[in-house]
Amino acid sequence: MSLKNKAGSPPLRWPAEAVWEEVAPLLPGFTVEVLPQVDSSNSELMRRARDGQREPVLLVAEQQTAGRGRLGRAWNSGVQPGDLLMFSLGLPLERKDWSGLSLAVGLSLAESLHPEVRLKWPNDLWWQDRKLAGVLIEALDLRYAVIGVGLNISERVSQGASDMRTPPAWAREINPGWDAPAVLSRLALPLVRTVLRFQEQGFAPVRASWLARDAFTGRAVRLSDGTEGMAQGVDERGALLVHTSTGLKTIDSAEVSVRPMPG
């Protein structure tokens, strides 16, 4: 049996064994682990990978004390375990070009949740123009990927400084009966399939599906570097396309963020 739990039975009833049974045939050596508390599920898996532990694993964190989002922003857990679904998938990934992986991951999550969940380049899920979830991908030697997901489950009064610019959405707006374990059950297997497909084919085959959920195509946007223009989707490598006053600009830097223009 490949279920691990280092601190006894958690108060939430996680579908760890069911997820393991679904995923293990695709990822030999796969394990599922639930931690009541950790600084960051991504940080924990990156530490393990640096120490030589590079087997495929799904690590669920009921609470994080130092969760991280894109561009080094803080990502804090809710007041109670289960307010957020927080997990990281670590697995070997043999591909020279990882461009578009965060987009492919976001698409997989959106497709598992609802037809009207939209995608904000490069790694956020939006519900009715509000942030539902974020993705953080880290790599070790471009051979081991750690894919972190933070998804709001229930409404929270405070989201922390990292999310003040975008109002939050939560999964129970989509389905009031969902809790964190139920949403994990929906996401895990499709996510693994997506990453394995990406390893073989890259982002290009799912570009059309991503564009169908793009939250910004045809909207005026402002980039964090001050560039303004009209969003025109993404190219076959997942780079953002923005039509500016000086022509079409291709944005593929993870250090650039994009926001819709007001009005």
PDB file of C-alpha atoms in Angstrom:
ATOM      1  CA  MET A   1       0.000   0.000   0.000  1.00  0.00           C
ATOM      2  CA  SER A   2       1.390   3.423  -0.974  1.00  0.00           C
ATOM      3  CA  LEU A   3      -0.641   5.732   1.258  1.00  0.00           C
ATOM      4  CA  LYS A   4       1.388   7.745   3.756  1.00  0.00           C
ATOM      5  CA  ASN A   5       0.207   9.913   6.620  1.00  0.00           C
ATOM      6  CA  LYS A   6       2.888  11.178   8.977  1.00  0.00           C
ATOM      7  CA  ALA A   7       0.633  12.623  11.654  1.00  0.00           C
ATOM      8  CA  GLY A   8      -2.220  10.173  12.078  1.00  0.00           C
ATOM      9  CA  SER A   9      -5.656  10.466  10.557  1.00  0.00           C
ATOM     10  CA  PRO A  10      -6.472  14.017   9.429  1.00  0.00           C
ATOM     11  CA  PRO A  11      -9.885  15.478  10.337  1.00  0.00           C
ATOM     12  CA  LEU A  12     -10.827  15.695   6.684  1.00  0.00           C
ATOM     13  CA  ARG A  13     -11.533  12.430   4.898  1.00  0.00           C
ATOM     14  CA  TRP A  14      -9.123  12.588   1.991  1.00  0.00           C
ATOM     15  CA  PRO A  15      -9.563  10.158  -0.920  1.00  0.00           C
ATOM     16  CA  ALA A  16      -5.894   9.187  -0.775  1.00  0.00           C
ATOM     17  CA  GLU A  17      -6.350   5.478  -1.440  1.00  0.00           C
ATOM     18  CA  ALA A  18      -8.795   6.085  -4.298  1.00  0.00           C
ATOM     19  CA  VAL A  19      -6.445   8.610  -5.928  1.00  0.00           C
ATOM     20  CA  TRP A  20      -3.542   6.199  -5.541  1.00  0.00           C
ATOM     21  CA  GLU A  21      -5.521   3.374  -7.170  1.00  0.00           C
ATOM     22  CA  GLU A  22      -6.374   5.597 -10.151  1.00  0.00           C
ATOM     23  CA  VAL A  23      -2.937   7.097 -10.693  1.00  0.00           C
ATOM     24  CA  ALA A  24      -0.501   4.309  -9.773  1.00  0.00           C
ATOM     25  CA  PRO A  25      -1.004   2.407 -13.067  1.00  0.00           C
ATOM     26  CA  LEU A  26       0.167   5.544 -14.914  1.00  0.00           C
ATOM     27  CA  LEU A  27       3.033   6.419 -12.556  1.00  0.00           C
ATOM     28  CA  PRO A  28       4.917   3.424 -11.144  1.00  0.00           C
ATOM     29  CA  GLY A  29       6.087   4.092  -7.601  1.00  0.00           C
ATOM     30  CA  PHE A  30       3.429   6.773  -7.075  1.00  0.00           C
ATOM     31  CA  THR A  31       2.440   7.687  -3.499  1.00  0.00           C
ATOM     32  CA  VAL A  32      -0.144   9.947  -1.875  1.00  0.00           C
ATOM     33  CA  GLU A  33       0.655  11.819   1.328  1.00  0.00           C
ATOM     34  CA  VAL A  34      -1.435  14.121   3.542  1.00  0.00           C
ATOM     35  CA  LEU A  35       0.256  16.524   5.953  1.00  0.00           C
ATOM     36  CA  PRO A  36      -1.789  18.451   8.539  1.00  0.00           C
ATOM     37  CA  GLN A  37       0.717  21.327   8.278  1.00  0.00           C
ATOM     38  CA  VAL A  38       3.809  22.208   6.256  1.00  0.00           C
ATOM     39  CA  ASP A  39       5.563  25.426   5.297  1.00  0.00           C
ATOM     40  CA  SER A  40       4.794  24.868   1.596  1.00  0.00           C
ATOM     41  CA  SER A  41       3.924  21.686  -0.259  1.00  0.00           C
ATOM     42  CA  ASN A  42       6.052  22.849  -3.196  1.00  0.00           C
ATOM     43  CA  SER A  43       9.002  23.674  -0.945  1.00  0.00           C
ATOM     44  CA  GLU A  44       8.734  20.300   0.754  1.00  0.00           C
ATOM     45  CA  LEU A  45       8.829  18.382  -2.532  1.00  0.00           C
ATOM     46  CA  MET A  46      11.681  20.512  -3.874  1.00  0.00           C
ATOM     47  CA  ARG A  47      13.699  19.778  -0.725  1.00  0.00           C
ATOM     48  CA  ARG A  48      13.079  16.087  -1.139  1.00  0.00           C
ATOM     49  CA  ALA A  49      14.022  16.190  -4.820  1.00  0.00           C
ATOM     50  CA  ARG A  50      17.307  17.916  -4.001  1.00  0.00           C
ATOM     51  CA  ASP A  51      17.964  15.118  -1.515  1.00  0.00           C
ATOM     52  CA  GLY A  52      17.428  12.537  -4.244  1.00  0.00           C
ATOM     53  CA  GLN A  53      13.776  11.666  -3.593  1.00  0.00           C
ATOM     54  CA  ARG A  54      12.397  12.017  -7.101  1.00  0.00           C
ATOM     55  CA  GLU A  55       9.640   9.429  -7.142  1.00  0.00           C
ATOM     56  CA  PRO A  56       6.158  10.559  -8.247  1.00  0.00           C
ATOM     57  CA  VAL A  57       4.113  11.834  -5.307  1.00  0.00           C
ATOM     58  CA  LEU A  58       0.963  13.806  -4.589  1.00  0.00           C
ATOM     59  CA  LEU A  59       1.411  15.817  -1.388  1.00  0.00           C
ATOM     60  CA  VAL A  60      -1.689  17.388   0.159  1.00  0.00           C
ATOM     61  CA  ALA A  61      -1.257  20.113   2.788  1.00  0.00           C
ATOM     62  CA  GLU A  62      -4.207  20.839   5.043  1.00  0.00           C
ATOM     63  CA  GLN A  63      -2.484  24.041   6.159  1.00  0.00           C
ATOM     64  CA  GLN A  64       0.585  25.932   4.938  1.00  0.00           C
ATOM     65  CA  THR A  65       2.608  28.324   7.075  1.00  0.00           C
ATOM     66  CA  ALA A  66       4.656  29.776   4.216  1.00  0.00           C
ATOM     67  CA  GLY A  67       2.759  28.980   1.043  1.00  0.00           C
ATOM     68  CA  ARG A  68       4.057  30.623  -2.107  1.00  0.00           C
ATOM     69  CA  GLY A  69       2.487  31.838  -5.298  1.00  0.00           C
ATOM     70  CA  ARG A  70       3.898  33.106  -8.561  1.00  0.00           C
ATOM     71  CA  LEU A  71       6.566  35.857  -8.432  1.00  0.00           C
ATOM     72  CA  GLY A  72       7.329  34.952  -4.817  1.00  0.00           C
ATOM     73  CA  ARG A  73       3.974  36.154  -3.476  1.00  0.00           C
ATOM     74  CA  ALA A  74       2.648  34.697  -0.259  1.00  0.00           C
ATOM     75  CA  TRP A  75      -0.166  32.180  -0.465  1.00  0.00           C
ATOM     76  CA  ASN A  76      -1.743  31.635   2.946  1.00  0.00           C
ATOM     77  CA  SER A  77      -4.093  28.893   3.956  1.00  0.00           C
ATOM     78  CA  GLY A  78      -7.532  29.539   5.368  1.00  0.00           C
ATOM     79  CA  VAL A  79      -8.447  29.751   9.020  1.00  0.00           C
ATOM     80  CA  GLN A  80      -9.636  26.143   9.012  1.00  0.00           C
ATOM     81  CA  PRO A  81      -8.271  23.099   7.165  1.00  0.00           C
ATOM     82  CA  GLY A  82     -10.306  22.669   4.027  1.00  0.00           C
ATOM     83  CA  ASP A  83     -10.884  26.357   3.319  1.00  0.00           C
ATOM     84  CA  LEU A  84      -8.305  25.873   0.586  1.00  0.00           C
ATOM     85  CA  LEU A  85      -7.317  22.827  -1.409  1.00  0.00           C
ATOM     86  CA  MET A  86      -3.517  22.881  -1.455  1.00  0.00           C
ATOM     87  CA  PHE A  87      -1.467  20.149  -3.041  1.00  0.00           C
ATOM     88  CA  SER A  88       1.673  19.563  -5.064  1.00  0.00           C
ATOM     89  CA  LEU A  89       2.325  16.894  -7.660  1.00  0.00           C
ATOM     90  CA  GLY A  90       5.977  15.945  -8.018  1.00  0.00           C
ATOM     91  CA  LEU A  91       7.125  13.677 -10.815  1.00  0.00           C
ATOM     92  CA  PRO A  92       9.994  13.088 -13.243  1.00  0.00           C
ATOM     93  CA  LEU A  93       9.414  15.019 -16.470  1.00  0.00           C
ATOM     94  CA  GLU A  94      11.719  14.385 -19.393  1.00  0.00           C
ATOM     95  CA  ARG A  95      11.173  17.210 -21.868  1.00  0.00           C
ATOM     96  CA  LYS A  96      13.617  19.841 -23.106  1.00  0.00           C
ATOM     97  CA  ASP A  97      10.968  22.538 -23.644  1.00  0.00           C
ATOM     98  CA  TRP A  98       8.588  23.085 -20.745  1.00  0.00           C
ATOM     99  CA  SER A  99       6.935  26.128 -22.348  1.00  0.00           C
ATOM    100  CA  GLY A 100       3.189  26.083 -21.804  1.00  0.00           C
ATOM    101  CA  LEU A 101       3.170  23.545 -18.963  1.00  0.00           C
ATOM    102  CA  SER A 102       1.433  25.916 -16.540  1.00  0.00           C
ATOM    103  CA  LEU A 103      -1.209  26.634 -19.185  1.00  0.00           C
ATOM    104  CA  ALA A 104      -1.802  22.939 -19.803  1.00  0.00           C
ATOM    105  CA  VAL A 105      -2.112  22.337 -16.060  1.00  0.00           C
ATOM    106  CA  GLY A 106      -4.574  25.206 -15.668  1.00  0.00           C
ATOM    107  CA  LEU A 107      -6.648  23.895 -18.557  1.00  0.00           C
ATOM    108  CA  SER A 108      -6.828  20.447 -16.978  1.00  0.00           C
ATOM    109  CA  LEU A 109      -8.032  21.895 -13.679  1.00  0.00           C
ATOM    110  CA  ALA A 110     -10.613  24.110 -15.384  1.00  0.00           C
ATOM    111  CA  GLU A 111     -11.996  21.251 -17.463  1.00  0.00           C
ATOM    112  CA  SER A 112     -12.395  19.166 -14.310  1.00  0.00           C
ATOM    113  CA  LEU A 113     -14.351  21.902 -12.529  1.00  0.00           C
ATOM    114  CA  HIS A 114     -16.882  23.601 -14.813  1.00  0.00           C
ATOM    115  CA  PRO A 115     -17.340  24.651 -18.465  1.00  0.00           C
ATOM    116  CA  GLU A 116     -17.431  28.319 -17.452  1.00  0.00           C
ATOM    117  CA  VAL A 117     -14.162  28.406 -15.501  1.00  0.00           C
ATOM    118  CA  ARG A 118     -11.828  30.724 -17.391  1.00  0.00           C
ATOM    119  CA  LEU A 119      -8.041  30.908 -17.623  1.00  0.00           C
ATOM    120  CA  LYS A 120      -5.829  33.926 -16.969  1.00  0.00           C
ATOM    121  CA  TRP A 121      -2.359  33.724 -18.480  1.00  0.00           C
ATOM    122  CA  PRO A 122      -0.171  32.132 -17.388  1.00  0.00           C
ATOM    123  CA  ASN A 123      -1.401  30.179 -14.389  1.00  0.00           C
ATOM    124  CA  ASP A 124      -4.663  31.330 -12.773  1.00  0.00           C
ATOM    125  CA  LEU A 125      -8.217  30.016 -12.896  1.00  0.00           C
ATOM    126  CA  TRP A 126     -10.994  32.594 -12.839  1.00  0.00           C
ATOM    127  CA  TRP A 127     -14.669  32.271 -12.053  1.00  0.00           C
ATOM    128  CA  GLN A 128     -16.813  35.250 -13.059  1.00  0.00           C
ATOM    129  CA  ASP A 129     -13.736  37.509 -13.327  1.00  0.00           C
ATOM    130  CA  ARG A 130     -12.465  36.557  -9.862  1.00  0.00           C
ATOM    131  CA  LYS A 131      -9.538  34.352  -8.895  1.00  0.00           C
ATOM    132  CA  LEU A 132     -10.511  30.782  -8.067  1.00  0.00           C
ATOM    133  CA  ALA A 133      -7.122  29.069  -8.146  1.00  0.00           C
ATOM    134  CA  GLY A 134      -3.455  29.473  -8.960  1.00  0.00           C
ATOM    135  CA  VAL A 135      -0.698  27.193 -10.191  1.00  0.00           C
ATOM    136  CA  LEU A 136       3.000  27.332  -9.291  1.00  0.00           C
ATOM    137  CA  ILE A 137       5.429  25.122 -11.210  1.00  0.00           C
ATOM    138  CA  GLU A 138       9.022  24.581 -10.138  1.00  0.00           C
ATOM    139  CA  ALA A 139      11.693  22.435 -11.730  1.00  0.00           C
ATOM    140  CA  LEU A 140      14.859  20.664 -10.669  1.00  0.00           C
ATOM    141  CA  ASP A 141      17.375  20.313 -13.490  1.00  0.00           C
ATOM    142  CA  LEU A 142      14.459  20.269 -15.968  1.00  0.00           C
ATOM    143  CA  ARG A 143      14.070  16.614 -15.019  1.00  0.00           C
ATOM    144  CA  TYR A 144      11.739  16.761 -12.046  1.00  0.00           C
ATOM    145  CA  ALA A 145       8.608  18.918 -11.930  1.00  0.00           C
ATOM    146  CA  VAL A 146       6.764  20.118  -8.852  1.00  0.00           C
ATOM    147  CA  ILE A 147       3.290  21.367  -9.736  1.00  0.00           C
ATOM    148  CA  GLY A 148       1.592  23.248  -6.922  1.00  0.00           C
ATOM    149  CA  VAL A 149      -2.115  24.056  -6.874  1.00  0.00           C
ATOM    150  CA  GLY A 150      -3.973  26.371  -4.495  1.00  0.00           C
ATOM    151  CA  LEU A 151      -7.741  26.485  -4.951  1.00  0.00           C
ATOM    152  CA  ASN A 152     -10.284  28.358  -2.835  1.00  0.00           C
ATOM    153  CA  ILE A 153     -12.975  26.017  -1.523  1.00  0.00           C
ATOM    154  CA  SER A 154     -15.036  28.228   0.774  1.00  0.00           C
ATOM    155  CA  GLU A 155     -15.510  31.960   1.176  1.00  0.00           C
ATOM    156  CA  ARG A 156     -12.935  33.632   3.387  1.00  0.00           C
ATOM    157  CA  VAL A 157     -12.950  37.121   4.849  1.00  0.00           C
ATOM    158  CA  SER A 158      -9.244  37.702   4.232  1.00  0.00           C
ATOM    159  CA  GLN A 159      -7.200  36.297   1.373  1.00  0.00           C
ATOM    160  CA  GLY A 160      -3.862  37.787   2.372  1.00  0.00           C
ATOM    161  CA  ALA A 161      -1.816  40.477   0.678  1.00  0.00           C
ATOM    162  CA  SER A 162      -1.070  38.409  -2.398  1.00  0.00           C
ATOM    163  CA  ASP A 163      -4.655  38.424  -3.627  1.00  0.00           C
ATOM    164  CA  MET A 164      -5.850  41.932  -2.803  1.00  0.00           C
ATOM    165  CA  ARG A 165      -5.724  43.071  -6.432  1.00  0.00           C
ATOM    166  CA  THR A 166      -8.128  40.384  -7.606  1.00  0.00           C
ATOM    167  CA  PRO A 167     -11.305  39.524  -5.678  1.00  0.00           C
ATOM    168  CA  PRO A 168     -11.555  35.830  -4.774  1.00  0.00           C
ATOM    169  CA  ALA A 169     -13.950  33.193  -6.007  1.00  0.00           C
ATOM    170  CA  TRP A 170     -14.473  29.818  -4.368  1.00  0.00           C
ATOM    171  CA  ALA A 171     -15.462  26.331  -5.459  1.00  0.00           C
ATOM    172  CA  ARG A 172     -18.652  26.226  -3.432  1.00  0.00           C
ATOM    173  CA  GLU A 173     -20.031  28.959  -5.669  1.00  0.00           C
ATOM    174  CA  ILE A 174     -19.877  26.383  -8.449  1.00  0.00           C
ATOM    175  CA  ASN A 175     -21.176  23.488  -6.360  1.00  0.00           C
ATOM    176  CA  PRO A 176     -22.249  24.108  -2.738  1.00  0.00           C
ATOM    177  CA  GLY A 177     -21.707  20.429  -1.937  1.00  0.00           C
ATOM    178  CA  TRP A 178     -18.005  20.409  -2.730  1.00  0.00           C
ATOM    179  CA  ASP A 179     -15.317  20.186  -0.083  1.00  0.00           C
ATOM    180  CA  ALA A 180     -11.547  19.978  -0.510  1.00  0.00           C
ATOM    181  CA  PRO A 181     -11.388  16.156  -0.676  1.00  0.00           C
ATOM    182  CA  ALA A 182     -14.188  16.025  -3.249  1.00  0.00           C
ATOM    183  CA  VAL A 183     -12.459  18.563  -5.480  1.00  0.00           C
ATOM    184  CA  LEU A 184      -9.153  16.698  -5.194  1.00  0.00           C
ATOM    185  CA  SER A 185     -10.938  13.568  -6.404  1.00  0.00           C
ATOM    186  CA  ARG A 186     -12.035  15.442  -9.530  1.00  0.00           C
ATOM    187  CA  LEU A 187      -8.635  16.951 -10.286  1.00  0.00           C
ATOM    188  CA  ALA A 188      -5.950  14.363  -9.592  1.00  0.00           C
ATOM    189  CA  LEU A 189      -6.230  11.764 -12.364  1.00  0.00           C
ATOM    190  CA  PRO A 190      -6.938  14.233 -15.214  1.00  0.00           C
ATOM    191  CA  LEU A 191      -3.991  16.341 -14.034  1.00  0.00           C
ATOM    192  CA  VAL A 192      -1.589  13.391 -14.163  1.00  0.00           C
ATOM    193  CA  ARG A 193      -2.849  12.444 -17.613  1.00  0.00           C
ATOM    194  CA  THR A 194      -2.340  16.029 -18.776  1.00  0.00           C
ATOM    195  CA  VAL A 195       1.249  16.175 -17.550  1.00  0.00           C
ATOM    196  CA  LEU A 196       2.114  12.848 -19.183  1.00  0.00           C
ATOM    197  CA  ARG A 197       0.551  14.012 -22.440  1.00  0.00           C
ATOM    198  CA  PHE A 198       2.467  17.282 -22.207  1.00  0.00           C
ATOM    199  CA  GLN A 199       5.679  15.307 -21.801  1.00  0.00           C
ATOM    200  CA  GLU A 200       5.019  13.638 -25.151  1.00  0.00           C
ATOM    201  CA  GLN A 201       3.362  16.424 -27.138  1.00  0.00           C
ATOM    202  CA  GLY A 202       3.909  19.797 -25.457  1.00  0.00           C
ATOM    203  CA  PHE A 203       1.322  22.572 -25.302  1.00  0.00           C
ATOM    204  CA  ALA A 204       0.394  22.935 -28.980  1.00  0.00           C
ATOM    205  CA  PRO A 205      -2.255  20.145 -29.106  1.00  0.00           C
ATOM    206  CA  VAL A 206      -4.307  21.769 -26.324  1.00  0.00           C
ATOM    207  CA  ARG A 207      -3.861  25.383 -27.440  1.00  0.00           C
ATOM    208  CA  ALA A 208      -7.321  25.592 -29.038  1.00  0.00           C
ATOM    209  CA  SER A 209      -8.968  24.300 -25.862  1.00  0.00           C
ATOM    210  CA  TRP A 210      -7.019  26.824 -23.780  1.00  0.00           C
ATOM    211  CA  LEU A 211      -8.054  29.675 -26.072  1.00  0.00           C
ATOM    212  CA  ALA A 212     -11.700  28.678 -25.707  1.00  0.00           C
ATOM    213  CA  ARG A 213     -11.390  29.452 -21.987  1.00  0.00           C
ATOM    214  CA  ASP A 214      -9.076  32.479 -22.239  1.00  0.00           C
ATOM    215  CA  ALA A 215     -10.386  35.192 -19.912  1.00  0.00           C
ATOM    216  CA  PHE A 216      -8.605  38.026 -21.740  1.00  0.00           C
ATOM    217  CA  THR A 217      -8.787  37.501 -25.523  1.00  0.00           C
ATOM    218  CA  GLY A 218     -10.175  40.666 -27.116  1.00  0.00           C
ATOM    219  CA  ARG A 219      -9.881  42.652 -23.878  1.00  0.00           C
ATOM    220  CA  ALA A 220      -7.677  45.637 -23.152  1.00  0.00           C
ATOM    221  CA  VAL A 221      -4.872  44.654 -20.770  1.00  0.00           C
ATOM    222  CA  ARG A 222      -1.939  46.224 -18.960  1.00  0.00           C
ATOM    223  CA  LEU A 223       1.269  44.297 -18.300  1.00  0.00           C
ATOM    224  CA  SER A 224       3.367  44.718 -15.165  1.00  0.00           C
ATOM    225  CA  ASP A 225       6.119  46.301 -17.297  1.00  0.00           C
ATOM    226  CA  GLY A 226       3.706  49.091 -18.272  1.00  0.00           C
ATOM    227  CA  THR A 227       2.804  47.789 -21.727  1.00  0.00           C
ATOM    228  CA  GLU A 228      -0.826  48.267 -22.716  1.00  0.00           C
ATOM    229  CA  GLY A 229      -2.722  46.683 -25.577  1.00  0.00           C
ATOM    230  CA  MET A 230      -5.346  44.186 -26.691  1.00  0.00           C
ATOM    231  CA  ALA A 231      -4.914  40.556 -25.662  1.00  0.00           C
ATOM    232  CA  GLN A 232      -4.814  38.197 -28.651  1.00  0.00           C
ATOM    233  CA  GLY A 233      -4.549  34.807 -26.997  1.00  0.00           C
ATOM    234  CA  VAL A 234      -1.390  32.663 -26.883  1.00  0.00           C
ATOM    235  CA  ASP A 235       0.898  31.057 -29.426  1.00  0.00           C
ATOM    236  CA  GLU A 236       1.717  27.351 -29.798  1.00  0.00           C
ATOM    237  CA  ARG A 237       4.328  27.529 -27.021  1.00  0.00           C
ATOM    238  CA  GLY A 238       1.942  29.253 -24.614  1.00  0.00           C
ATOM    239  CA  ALA A 239       3.392  32.772 -24.905  1.00  0.00           C
ATOM    240  CA  LEU A 240       0.944  35.633 -24.453  1.00  0.00           C
ATOM    241  CA  LEU A 241       0.153  37.722 -27.544  1.00  0.00           C
ATOM    242  CA  VAL A 242      -0.695  41.395 -27.042  1.00  0.00           C
ATOM    243  CA  HIS A 243      -1.414  43.849 -29.855  1.00  0.00           C
ATOM    244  CA  THR A 244       0.150  47.169 -28.814  1.00  0.00           C
ATOM    245  CA  SER A 245       0.518  50.552 -30.458  1.00  0.00           C
ATOM    246  CA  THR A 246       3.841  49.371 -31.878  1.00  0.00           C
ATOM    247  CA  GLY A 247       2.607  46.012 -33.137  1.00  0.00           C
ATOM    248  CA  LEU A 248       2.132  42.479 -31.868  1.00  0.00           C
ATOM    249  CA  LYS A 249       4.170  41.707 -28.746  1.00  0.00           C
ATOM    250  CA  THR A 250       4.991  38.187 -27.568  1.00  0.00           C
ATOM    251  CA  ILE A 251       5.292  37.752 -23.794  1.00  0.00           C
ATOM    252  CA  ASP A 252       6.907  34.571 -22.528  1.00  0.00           C
ATOM    253  CA  SER A 253       8.630  35.759 -19.357  1.00  0.00           C
ATOM    254  CA  ALA A 254       7.367  34.314 -16.083  1.00  0.00           C
ATOM    255  CA  GLU A 255       8.284  37.656 -14.465  1.00  0.00           C
ATOM    256  CA  VAL A 256       5.580  39.560 -16.365  1.00  0.00           C
ATOM    257  CA  SER A 257       2.003  39.610 -15.129  1.00  0.00           C
ATOM    258  CA  VAL A 258      -1.132  40.824 -16.922  1.00  0.00           C
ATOM    259  CA  ARG A 259      -4.264  42.573 -15.710  1.00  0.00           C
ATOM    260  CA  PRO A 260      -7.450  43.675 -17.462  1.00  0.00           C
ATOM    261  CA  MET A 261      -7.823  47.391 -18.039  1.00  0.00           C
ATOM    262  CA  PRO A 262     -10.655  49.007 -16.076  1.00  0.00           C
ATOM    263  CA  GLY A 263     -13.801  49.958 -17.939  1.00  0.00           C
TER     264      GLY A 263
END
